[in-house]
Coordinates of N, CA, C and O in Angstrom, one line a residue:
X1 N 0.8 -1.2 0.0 CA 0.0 0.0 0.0 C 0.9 1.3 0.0 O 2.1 1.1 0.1
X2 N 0.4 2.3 -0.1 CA 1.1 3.8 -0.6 C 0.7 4.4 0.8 O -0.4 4.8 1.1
X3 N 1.8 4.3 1.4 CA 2.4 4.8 3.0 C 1.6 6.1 3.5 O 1.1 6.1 4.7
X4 N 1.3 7.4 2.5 CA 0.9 8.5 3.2 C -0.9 8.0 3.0 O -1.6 8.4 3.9
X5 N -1.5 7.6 2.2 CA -2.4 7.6 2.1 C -2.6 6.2 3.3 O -2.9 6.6 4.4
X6 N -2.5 5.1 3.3 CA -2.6 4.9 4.7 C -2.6 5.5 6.0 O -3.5 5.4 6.9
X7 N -1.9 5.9 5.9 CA -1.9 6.9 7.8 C -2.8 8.1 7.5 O -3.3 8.7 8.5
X8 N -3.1 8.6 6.2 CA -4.4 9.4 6.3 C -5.7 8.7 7.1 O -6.5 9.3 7.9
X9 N -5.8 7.5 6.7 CA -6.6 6.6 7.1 C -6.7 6.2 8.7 O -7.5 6.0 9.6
X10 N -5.1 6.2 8.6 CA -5.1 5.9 10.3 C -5.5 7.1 11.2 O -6.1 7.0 12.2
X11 N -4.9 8.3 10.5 CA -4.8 9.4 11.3 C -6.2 9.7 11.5 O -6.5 10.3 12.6
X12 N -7.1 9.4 10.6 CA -8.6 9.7 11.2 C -9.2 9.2 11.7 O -10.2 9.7 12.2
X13 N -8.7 7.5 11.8 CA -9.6 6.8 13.3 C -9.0 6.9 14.3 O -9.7 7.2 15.3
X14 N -7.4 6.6 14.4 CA -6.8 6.7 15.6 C -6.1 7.7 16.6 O -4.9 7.8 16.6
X15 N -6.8 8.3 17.4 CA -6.3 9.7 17.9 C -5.0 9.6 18.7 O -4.7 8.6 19.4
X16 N -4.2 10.8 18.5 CA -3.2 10.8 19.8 C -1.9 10.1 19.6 O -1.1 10.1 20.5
X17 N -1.7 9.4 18.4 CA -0.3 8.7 18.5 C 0.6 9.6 17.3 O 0.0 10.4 16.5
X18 N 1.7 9.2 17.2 CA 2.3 10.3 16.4 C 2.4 9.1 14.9 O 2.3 7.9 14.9
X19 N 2.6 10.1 13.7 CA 2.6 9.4 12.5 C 3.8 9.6 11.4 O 4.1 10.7 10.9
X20 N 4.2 8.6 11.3 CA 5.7 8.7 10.4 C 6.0 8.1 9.4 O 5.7 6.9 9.6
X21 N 6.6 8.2 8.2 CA 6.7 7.5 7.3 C 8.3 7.0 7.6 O 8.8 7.4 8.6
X22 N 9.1 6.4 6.9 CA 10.3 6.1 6.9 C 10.8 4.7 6.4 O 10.9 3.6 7.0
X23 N 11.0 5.2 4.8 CA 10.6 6.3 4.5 C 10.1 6.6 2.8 O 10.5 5.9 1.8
X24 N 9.5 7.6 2.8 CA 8.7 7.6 1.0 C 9.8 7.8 0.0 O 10.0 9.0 -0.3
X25 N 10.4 7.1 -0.6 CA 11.0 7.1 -2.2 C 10.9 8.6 -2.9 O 9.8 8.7 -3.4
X26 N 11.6 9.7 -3.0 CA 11.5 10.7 -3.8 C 11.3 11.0 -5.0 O 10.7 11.9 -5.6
X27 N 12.3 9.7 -5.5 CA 12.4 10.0 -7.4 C 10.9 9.2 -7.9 O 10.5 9.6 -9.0
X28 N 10.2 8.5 -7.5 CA 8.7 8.3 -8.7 C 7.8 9.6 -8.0 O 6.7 9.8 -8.5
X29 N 8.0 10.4 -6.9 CA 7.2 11.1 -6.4 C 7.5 12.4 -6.8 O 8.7 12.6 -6.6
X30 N 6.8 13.8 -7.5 CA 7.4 14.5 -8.1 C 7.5 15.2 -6.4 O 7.0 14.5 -5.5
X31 N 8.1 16.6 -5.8 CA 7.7 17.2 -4.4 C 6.4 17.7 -4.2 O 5.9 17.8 -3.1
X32 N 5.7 18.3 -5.6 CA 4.2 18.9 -5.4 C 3.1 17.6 -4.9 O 2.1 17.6 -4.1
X33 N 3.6 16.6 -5.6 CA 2.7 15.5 -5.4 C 2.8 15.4 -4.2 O 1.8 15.8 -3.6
X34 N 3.9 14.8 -3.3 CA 4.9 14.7 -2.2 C 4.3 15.6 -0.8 O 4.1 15.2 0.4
X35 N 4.0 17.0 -1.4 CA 3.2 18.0 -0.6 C 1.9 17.8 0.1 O 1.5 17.8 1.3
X36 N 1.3 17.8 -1.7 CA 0.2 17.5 -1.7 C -0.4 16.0 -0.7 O -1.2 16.4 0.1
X37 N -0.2 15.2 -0.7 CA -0.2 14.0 0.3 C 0.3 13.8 1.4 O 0.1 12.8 2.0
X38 N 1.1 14.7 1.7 CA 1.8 14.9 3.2 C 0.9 15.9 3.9 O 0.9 15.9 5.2
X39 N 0.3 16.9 3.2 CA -0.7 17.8 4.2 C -2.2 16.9 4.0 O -2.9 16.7 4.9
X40 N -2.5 16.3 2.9 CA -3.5 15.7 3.3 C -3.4 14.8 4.6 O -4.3 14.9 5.5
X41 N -2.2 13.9 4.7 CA -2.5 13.2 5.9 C -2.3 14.3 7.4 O -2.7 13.9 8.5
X42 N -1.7 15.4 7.1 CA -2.0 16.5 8.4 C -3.1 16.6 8.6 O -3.5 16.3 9.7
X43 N -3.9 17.0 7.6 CA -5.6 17.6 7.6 C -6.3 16.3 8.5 O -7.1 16.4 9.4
X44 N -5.8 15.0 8.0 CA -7.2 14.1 8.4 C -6.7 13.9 9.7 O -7.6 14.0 10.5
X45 N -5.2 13.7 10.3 CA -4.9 13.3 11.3 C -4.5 14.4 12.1 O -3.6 14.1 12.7
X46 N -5.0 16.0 12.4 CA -4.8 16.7 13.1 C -3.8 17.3 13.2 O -3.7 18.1 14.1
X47 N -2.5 17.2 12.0 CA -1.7 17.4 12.2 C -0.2 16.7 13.3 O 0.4 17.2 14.2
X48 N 0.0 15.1 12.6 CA 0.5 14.3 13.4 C 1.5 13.9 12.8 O 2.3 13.1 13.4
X49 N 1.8 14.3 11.6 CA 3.0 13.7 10.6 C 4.3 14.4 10.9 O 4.8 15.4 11.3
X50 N 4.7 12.9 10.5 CA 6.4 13.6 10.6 C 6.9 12.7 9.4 O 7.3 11.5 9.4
X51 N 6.9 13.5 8.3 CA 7.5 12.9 6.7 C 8.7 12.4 6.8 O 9.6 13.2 7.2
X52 N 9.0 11.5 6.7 CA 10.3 10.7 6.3 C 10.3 10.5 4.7 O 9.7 9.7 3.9
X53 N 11.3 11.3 4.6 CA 11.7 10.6 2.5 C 13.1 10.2 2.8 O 13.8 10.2 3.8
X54 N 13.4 9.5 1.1 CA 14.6 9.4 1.2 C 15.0 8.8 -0.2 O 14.0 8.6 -1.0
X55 N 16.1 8.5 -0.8 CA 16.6 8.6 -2.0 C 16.2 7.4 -2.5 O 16.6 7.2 -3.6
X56 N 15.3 6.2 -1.9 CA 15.9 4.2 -1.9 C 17.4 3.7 -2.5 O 18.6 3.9 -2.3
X57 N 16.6 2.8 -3.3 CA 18.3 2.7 -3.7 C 18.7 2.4 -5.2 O 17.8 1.8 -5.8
X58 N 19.8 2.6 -5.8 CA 20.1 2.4 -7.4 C 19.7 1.6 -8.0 O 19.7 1.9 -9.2
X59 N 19.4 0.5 -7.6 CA 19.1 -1.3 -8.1 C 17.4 -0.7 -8.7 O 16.8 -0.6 -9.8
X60 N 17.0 -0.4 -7.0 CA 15.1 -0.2 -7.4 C 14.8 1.4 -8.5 O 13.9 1.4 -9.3
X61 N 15.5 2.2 -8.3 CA 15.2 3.4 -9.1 C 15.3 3.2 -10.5 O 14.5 3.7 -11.3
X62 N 16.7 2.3 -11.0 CA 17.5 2.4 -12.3 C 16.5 1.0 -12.9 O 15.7 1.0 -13.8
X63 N 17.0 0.0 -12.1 CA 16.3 -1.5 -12.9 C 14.5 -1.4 -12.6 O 13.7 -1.4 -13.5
X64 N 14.1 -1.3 -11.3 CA 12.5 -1.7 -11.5 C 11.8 -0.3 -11.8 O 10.7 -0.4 -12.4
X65 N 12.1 0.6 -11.6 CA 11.2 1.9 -12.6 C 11.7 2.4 -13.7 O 11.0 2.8 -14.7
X66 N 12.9 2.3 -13.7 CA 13.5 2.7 -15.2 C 14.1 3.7 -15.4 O 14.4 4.1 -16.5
X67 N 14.5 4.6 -14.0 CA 14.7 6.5 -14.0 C 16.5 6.0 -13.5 O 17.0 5.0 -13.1
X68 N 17.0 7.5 -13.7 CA 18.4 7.9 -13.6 C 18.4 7.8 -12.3 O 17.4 8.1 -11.6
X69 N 19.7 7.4 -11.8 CA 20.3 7.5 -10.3 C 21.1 8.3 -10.0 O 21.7 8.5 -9.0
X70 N 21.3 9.2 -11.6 CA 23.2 9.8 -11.1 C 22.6 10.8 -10.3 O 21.4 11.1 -10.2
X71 N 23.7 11.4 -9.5 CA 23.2 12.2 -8.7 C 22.7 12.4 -7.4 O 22.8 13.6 -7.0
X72 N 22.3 11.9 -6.8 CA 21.6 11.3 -5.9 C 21.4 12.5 -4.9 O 20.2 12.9 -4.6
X73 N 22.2 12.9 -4.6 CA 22.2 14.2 -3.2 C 21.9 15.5 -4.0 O 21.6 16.6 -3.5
X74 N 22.1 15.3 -5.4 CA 21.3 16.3 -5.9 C 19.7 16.8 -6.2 O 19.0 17.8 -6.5
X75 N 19.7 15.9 -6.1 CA 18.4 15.1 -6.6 C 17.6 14.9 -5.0 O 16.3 14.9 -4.9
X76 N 18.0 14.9 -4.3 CA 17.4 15.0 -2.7 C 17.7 16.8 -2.4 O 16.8 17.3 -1.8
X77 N 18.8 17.5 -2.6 CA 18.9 18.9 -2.7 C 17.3 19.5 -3.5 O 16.5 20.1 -2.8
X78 N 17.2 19.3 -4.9 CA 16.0 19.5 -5.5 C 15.2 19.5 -5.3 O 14.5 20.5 -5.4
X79 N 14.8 18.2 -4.6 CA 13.1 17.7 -3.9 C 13.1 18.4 -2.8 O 12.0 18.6 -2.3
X80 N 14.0 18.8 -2.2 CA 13.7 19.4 -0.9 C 13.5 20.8 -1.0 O 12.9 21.3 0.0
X81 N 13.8 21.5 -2.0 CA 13.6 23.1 -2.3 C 12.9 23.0 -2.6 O 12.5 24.1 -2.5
X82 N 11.4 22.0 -3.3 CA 10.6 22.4 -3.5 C 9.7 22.0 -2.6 O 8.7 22.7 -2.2
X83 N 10.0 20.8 -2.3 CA 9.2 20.2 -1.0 C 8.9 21.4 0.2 O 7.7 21.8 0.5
X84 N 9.9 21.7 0.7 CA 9.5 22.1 1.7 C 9.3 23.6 1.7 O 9.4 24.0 2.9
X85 N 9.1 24.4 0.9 CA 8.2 25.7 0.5 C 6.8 25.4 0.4 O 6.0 26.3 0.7
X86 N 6.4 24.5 0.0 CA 5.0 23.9 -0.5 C 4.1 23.3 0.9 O 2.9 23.4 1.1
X87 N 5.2 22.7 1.7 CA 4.6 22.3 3.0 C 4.1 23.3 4.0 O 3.2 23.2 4.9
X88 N 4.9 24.5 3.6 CA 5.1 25.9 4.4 C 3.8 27.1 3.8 O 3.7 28.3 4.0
X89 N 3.0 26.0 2.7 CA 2.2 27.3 2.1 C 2.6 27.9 1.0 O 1.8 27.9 0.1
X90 N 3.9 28.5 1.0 CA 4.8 29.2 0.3 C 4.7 28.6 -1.1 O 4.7 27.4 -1.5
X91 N 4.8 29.8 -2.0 CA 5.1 29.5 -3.6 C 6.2 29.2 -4.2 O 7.2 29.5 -3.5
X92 N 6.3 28.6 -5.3 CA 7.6 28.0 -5.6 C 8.2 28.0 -7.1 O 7.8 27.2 -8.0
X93 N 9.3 29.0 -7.4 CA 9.8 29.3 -8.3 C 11.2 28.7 -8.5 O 12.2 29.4 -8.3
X94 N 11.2 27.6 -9.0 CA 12.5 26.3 -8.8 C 13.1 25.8 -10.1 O 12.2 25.4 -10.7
X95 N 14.1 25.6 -10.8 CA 14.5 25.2 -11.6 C 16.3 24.4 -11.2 O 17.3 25.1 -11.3
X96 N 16.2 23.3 -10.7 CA 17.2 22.7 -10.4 C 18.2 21.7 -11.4 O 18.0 21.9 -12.6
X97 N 19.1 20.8 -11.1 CA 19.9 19.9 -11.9 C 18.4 18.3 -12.1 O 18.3 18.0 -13.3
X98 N 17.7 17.7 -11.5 CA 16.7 16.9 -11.8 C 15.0 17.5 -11.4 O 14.0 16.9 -11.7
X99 N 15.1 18.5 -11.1 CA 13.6 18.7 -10.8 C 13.6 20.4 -10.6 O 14.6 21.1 -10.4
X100 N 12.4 20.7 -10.9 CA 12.1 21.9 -11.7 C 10.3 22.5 -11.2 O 9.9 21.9 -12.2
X101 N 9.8 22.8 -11.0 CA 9.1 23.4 -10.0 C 8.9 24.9 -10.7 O 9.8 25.5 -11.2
X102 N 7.2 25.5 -10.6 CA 6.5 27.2 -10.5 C 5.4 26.4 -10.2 O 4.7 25.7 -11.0
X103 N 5.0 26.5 -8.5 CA 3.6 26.3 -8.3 C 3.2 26.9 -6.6 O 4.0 27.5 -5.8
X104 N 2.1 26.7 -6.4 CA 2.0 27.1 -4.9 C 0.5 26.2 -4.6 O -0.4 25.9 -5.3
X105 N 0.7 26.0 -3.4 CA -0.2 24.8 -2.5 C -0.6 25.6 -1.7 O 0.2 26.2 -0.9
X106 N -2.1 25.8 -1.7 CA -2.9 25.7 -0.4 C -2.7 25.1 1.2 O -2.8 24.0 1.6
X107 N -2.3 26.0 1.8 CA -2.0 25.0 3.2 C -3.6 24.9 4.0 O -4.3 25.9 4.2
X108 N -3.9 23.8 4.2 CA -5.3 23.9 4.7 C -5.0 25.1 6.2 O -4.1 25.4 7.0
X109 N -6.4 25.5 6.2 CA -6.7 26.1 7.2 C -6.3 25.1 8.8 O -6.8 24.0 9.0
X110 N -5.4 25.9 10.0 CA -5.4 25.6 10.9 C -4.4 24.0 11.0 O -4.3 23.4 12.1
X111 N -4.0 23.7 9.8 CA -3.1 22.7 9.6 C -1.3 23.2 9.3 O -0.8 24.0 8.5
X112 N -0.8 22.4 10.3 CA 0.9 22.9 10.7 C 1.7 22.4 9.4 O 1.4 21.3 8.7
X113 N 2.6 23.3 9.2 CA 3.6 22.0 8.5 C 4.3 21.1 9.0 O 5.0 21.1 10.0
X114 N 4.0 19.9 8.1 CA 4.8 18.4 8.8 C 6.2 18.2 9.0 O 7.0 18.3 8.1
X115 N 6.6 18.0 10.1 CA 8.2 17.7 10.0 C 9.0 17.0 9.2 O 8.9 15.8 9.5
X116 N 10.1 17.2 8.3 CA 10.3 16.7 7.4 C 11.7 15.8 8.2 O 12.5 16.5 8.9
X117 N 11.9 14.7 8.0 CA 13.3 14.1 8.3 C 14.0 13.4 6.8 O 13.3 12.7 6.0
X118 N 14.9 13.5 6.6 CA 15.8 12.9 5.5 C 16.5 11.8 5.9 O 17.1 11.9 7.0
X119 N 16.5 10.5 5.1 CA 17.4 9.4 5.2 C 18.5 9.7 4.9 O 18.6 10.1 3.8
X120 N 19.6 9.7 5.5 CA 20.7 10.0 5.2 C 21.7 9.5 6.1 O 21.4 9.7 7.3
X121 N 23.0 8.9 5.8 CA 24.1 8.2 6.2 C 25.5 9.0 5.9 O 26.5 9.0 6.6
X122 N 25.2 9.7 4.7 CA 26.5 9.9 4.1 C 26.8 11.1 4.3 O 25.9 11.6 4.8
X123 N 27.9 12.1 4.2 CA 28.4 13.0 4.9 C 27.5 14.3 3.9 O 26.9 15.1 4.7
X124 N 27.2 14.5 2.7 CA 26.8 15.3 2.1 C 25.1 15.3 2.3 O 24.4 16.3 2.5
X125 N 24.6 13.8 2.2 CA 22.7 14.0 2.8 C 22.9 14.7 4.4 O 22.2 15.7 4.8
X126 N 23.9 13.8 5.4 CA 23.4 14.8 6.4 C 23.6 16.2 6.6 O 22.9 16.9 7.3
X127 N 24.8 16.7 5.8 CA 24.6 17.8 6.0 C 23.5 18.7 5.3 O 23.3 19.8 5.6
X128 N 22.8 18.0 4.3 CA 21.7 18.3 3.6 C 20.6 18.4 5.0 O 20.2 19.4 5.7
X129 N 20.4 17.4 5.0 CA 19.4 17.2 6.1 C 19.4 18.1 7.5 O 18.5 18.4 8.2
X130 N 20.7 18.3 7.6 CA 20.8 19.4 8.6 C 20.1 20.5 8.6 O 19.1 20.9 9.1
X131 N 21.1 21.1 7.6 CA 21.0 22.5 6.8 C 19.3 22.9 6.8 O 18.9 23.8 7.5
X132 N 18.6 22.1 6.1 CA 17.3 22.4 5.8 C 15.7 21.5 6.3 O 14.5 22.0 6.1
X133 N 16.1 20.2 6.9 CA 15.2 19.3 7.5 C 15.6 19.5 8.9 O 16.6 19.9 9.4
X134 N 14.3 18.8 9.5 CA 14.2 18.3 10.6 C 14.7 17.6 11.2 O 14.7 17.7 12.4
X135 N 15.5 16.8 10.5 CA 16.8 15.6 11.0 C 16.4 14.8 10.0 O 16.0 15.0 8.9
X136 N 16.8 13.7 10.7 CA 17.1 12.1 9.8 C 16.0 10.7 10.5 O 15.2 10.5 11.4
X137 N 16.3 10.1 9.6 CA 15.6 8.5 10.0 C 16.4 7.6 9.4 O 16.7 7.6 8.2
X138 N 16.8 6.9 10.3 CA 18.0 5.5 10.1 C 17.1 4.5 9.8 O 15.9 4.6 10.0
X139 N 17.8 3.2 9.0 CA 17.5 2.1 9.4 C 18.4 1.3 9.8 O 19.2 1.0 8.9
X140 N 18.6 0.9 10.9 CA 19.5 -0.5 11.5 C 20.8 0.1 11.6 O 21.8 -0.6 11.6
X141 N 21.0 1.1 11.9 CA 22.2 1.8 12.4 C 22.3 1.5 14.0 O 21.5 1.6 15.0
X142 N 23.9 1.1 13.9 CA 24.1 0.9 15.4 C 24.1 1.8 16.4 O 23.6 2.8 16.0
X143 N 24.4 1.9 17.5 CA 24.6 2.8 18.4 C 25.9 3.6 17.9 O 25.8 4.8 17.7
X144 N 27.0 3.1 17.8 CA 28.2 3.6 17.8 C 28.3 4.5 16.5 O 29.0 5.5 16.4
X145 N 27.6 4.1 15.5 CA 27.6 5.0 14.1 C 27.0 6.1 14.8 O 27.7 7.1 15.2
X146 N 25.7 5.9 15.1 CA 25.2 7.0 15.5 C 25.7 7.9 16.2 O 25.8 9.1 15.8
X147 N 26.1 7.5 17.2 CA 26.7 8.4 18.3 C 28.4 9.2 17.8 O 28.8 10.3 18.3
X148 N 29.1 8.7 16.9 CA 30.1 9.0 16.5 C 29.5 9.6 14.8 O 30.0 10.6 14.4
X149 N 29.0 9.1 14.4 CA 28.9 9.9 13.1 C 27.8 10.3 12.7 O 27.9 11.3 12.0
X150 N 26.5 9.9 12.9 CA 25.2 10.3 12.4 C 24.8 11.9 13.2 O 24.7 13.0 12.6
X151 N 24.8 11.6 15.0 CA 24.4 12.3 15.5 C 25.4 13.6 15.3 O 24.7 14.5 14.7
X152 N 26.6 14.0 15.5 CA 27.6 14.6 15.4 C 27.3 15.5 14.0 O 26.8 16.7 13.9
X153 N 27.7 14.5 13.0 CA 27.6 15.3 11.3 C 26.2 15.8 11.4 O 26.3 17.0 11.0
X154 N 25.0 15.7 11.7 CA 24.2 16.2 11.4 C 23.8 17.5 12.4 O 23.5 18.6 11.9
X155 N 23.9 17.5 13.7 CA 24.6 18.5 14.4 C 24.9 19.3 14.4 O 24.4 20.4 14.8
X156 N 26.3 19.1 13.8 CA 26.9 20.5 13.5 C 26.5 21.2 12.0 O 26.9 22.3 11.8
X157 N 25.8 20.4 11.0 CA 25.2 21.2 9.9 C 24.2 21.7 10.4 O 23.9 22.6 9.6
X158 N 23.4 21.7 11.3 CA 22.2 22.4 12.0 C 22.9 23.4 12.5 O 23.2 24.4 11.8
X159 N 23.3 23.4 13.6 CA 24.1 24.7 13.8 C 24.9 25.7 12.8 O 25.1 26.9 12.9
X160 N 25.1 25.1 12.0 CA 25.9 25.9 10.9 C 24.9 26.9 9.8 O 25.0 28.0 9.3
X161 N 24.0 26.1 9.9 CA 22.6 27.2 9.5 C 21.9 27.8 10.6 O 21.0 28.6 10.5
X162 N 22.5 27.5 11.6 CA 21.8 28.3 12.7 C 20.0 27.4 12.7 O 18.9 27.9 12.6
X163 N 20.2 26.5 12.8 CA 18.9 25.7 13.2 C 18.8 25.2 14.4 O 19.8 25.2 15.1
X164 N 17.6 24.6 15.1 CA 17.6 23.9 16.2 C 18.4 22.4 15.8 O 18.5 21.8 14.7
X165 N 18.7 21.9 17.2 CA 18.9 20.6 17.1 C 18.4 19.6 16.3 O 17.2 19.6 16.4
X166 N 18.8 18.8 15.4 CA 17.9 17.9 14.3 C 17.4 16.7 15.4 O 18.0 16.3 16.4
X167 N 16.2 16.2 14.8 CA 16.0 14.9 15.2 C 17.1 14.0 14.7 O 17.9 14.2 13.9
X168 N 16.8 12.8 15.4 CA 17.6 11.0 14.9 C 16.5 10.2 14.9 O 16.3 9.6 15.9
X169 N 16.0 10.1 14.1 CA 15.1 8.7 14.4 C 15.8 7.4 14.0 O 15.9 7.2 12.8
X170 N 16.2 6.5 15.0 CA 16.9 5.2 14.4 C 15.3 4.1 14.1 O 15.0 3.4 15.0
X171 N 14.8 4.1 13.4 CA 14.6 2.6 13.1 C 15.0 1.4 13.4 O 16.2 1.3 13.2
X172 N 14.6 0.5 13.9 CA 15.5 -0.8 14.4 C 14.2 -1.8 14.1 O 13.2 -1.3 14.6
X173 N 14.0 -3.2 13.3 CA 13.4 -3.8 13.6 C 13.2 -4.5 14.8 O 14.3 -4.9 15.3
X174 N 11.8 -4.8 15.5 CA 11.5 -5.1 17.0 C 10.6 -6.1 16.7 O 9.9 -6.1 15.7
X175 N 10.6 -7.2 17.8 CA 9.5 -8.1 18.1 C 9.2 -8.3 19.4 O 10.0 -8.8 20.2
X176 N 8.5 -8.0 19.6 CA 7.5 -8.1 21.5 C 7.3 -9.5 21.1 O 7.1 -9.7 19.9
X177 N 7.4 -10.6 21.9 CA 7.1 -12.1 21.8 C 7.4 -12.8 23.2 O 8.0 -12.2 23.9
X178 N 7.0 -13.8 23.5 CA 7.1 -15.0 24.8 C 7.9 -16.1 24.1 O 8.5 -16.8 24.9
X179 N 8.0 -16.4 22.4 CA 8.4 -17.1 22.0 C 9.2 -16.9 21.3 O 8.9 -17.1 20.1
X180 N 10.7 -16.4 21.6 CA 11.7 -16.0 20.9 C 12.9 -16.9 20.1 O 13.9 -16.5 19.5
X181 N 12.3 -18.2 20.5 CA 13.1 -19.4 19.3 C 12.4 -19.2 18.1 O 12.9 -18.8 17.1
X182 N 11.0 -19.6 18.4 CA 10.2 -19.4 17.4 C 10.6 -18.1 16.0 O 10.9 -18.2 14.8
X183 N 10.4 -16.7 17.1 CA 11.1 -15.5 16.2 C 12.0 -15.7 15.3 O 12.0 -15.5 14.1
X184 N 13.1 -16.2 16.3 CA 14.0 -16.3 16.0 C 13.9 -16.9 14.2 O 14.0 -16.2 13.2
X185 N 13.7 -18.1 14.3 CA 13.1 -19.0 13.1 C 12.6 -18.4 12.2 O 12.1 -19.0 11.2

């Protein structure tokens, strides 16, 4: 299923818990689309999102859709200039190296913009992610990456723009169980 349009769904029966993606594929998503489905799920859920995008990876972009990979942090620079003017209400006059943008989005009435976090590992996404997001969303990063390189690099690119502190969201797969051979298995 197509991640933000789910938790629209959830966000309207289930009150009170927070809602995150991590995280939505950028390149088949143009950023207006991106926008556009990210304040929808604000509007139905009260304002509970916290957008997680992120680049996937060369194998699924180039072989199972068929689009260019070069680039990559450029191409996350792009989506994000336009992304996140659009989240903010704000109009958008963009012409970048993959994506290209003149539009402006309605921000619903009484609805916040969503926190944006970027997937990012590598020295140039987090400082990306710094500079202009909310922070990051890991998956399966250890403690010690984190604490020596994720939290740190992303840190001091916040500060460097003069931002608040970025989030970390690590990701970790988890199993609650009584039967942990089983899991295990």
């Amino acid at each position: 299923f197509e991640a933000l349009s789910v938790l629209a769904l959830i966000g309207s029966e289930v009150p009170s818990i927070g809602l995150g993606t991590a995280v939505v594929p950028t390149y088949p998503r143009h950023p207006g689309t991106m926008a556009q489905s990210a304040l929808t799920v604000q509007a139905a859920s009260g304002g509970r999102l916290t957008l997680g995008i992120g680049l996937s990876h060369k194998m699924v972009i180039e072989n199972m859709l068929g689009m260019s990979y070069d680039h990559p942090a450029d191409h996350m620079a792009d989506h994000l200039s336009i992304l996140l003017p659009l989240l903010r209400g704000e109009s958008v006059s963009y012409s970048g190296t993959s994506l290209s943008s003149s539009m402006t989005l309605g921000l619903p009435p009484g609805i916040a913009t969503p926190d944006v976090v970027v997937a990012a590992l590598g020295p140039r996404m987090l400082a990306l992610a710094g500079a202009v997001a909310d922070g990051t969303v890991t998956w399966m990063t250890g403690p010690k990456t984190l604490a020596e390189h994720i939290v740190p690099s992303i840190t001091a690119a916040a500060a460097a723009a003069g931002r608040p502190a970025p989030r970390v969201v690590a990701a970790l797969p988890v199993l609650v169980t009584d039967e942990p051979d089983e899991a295990r298995a």
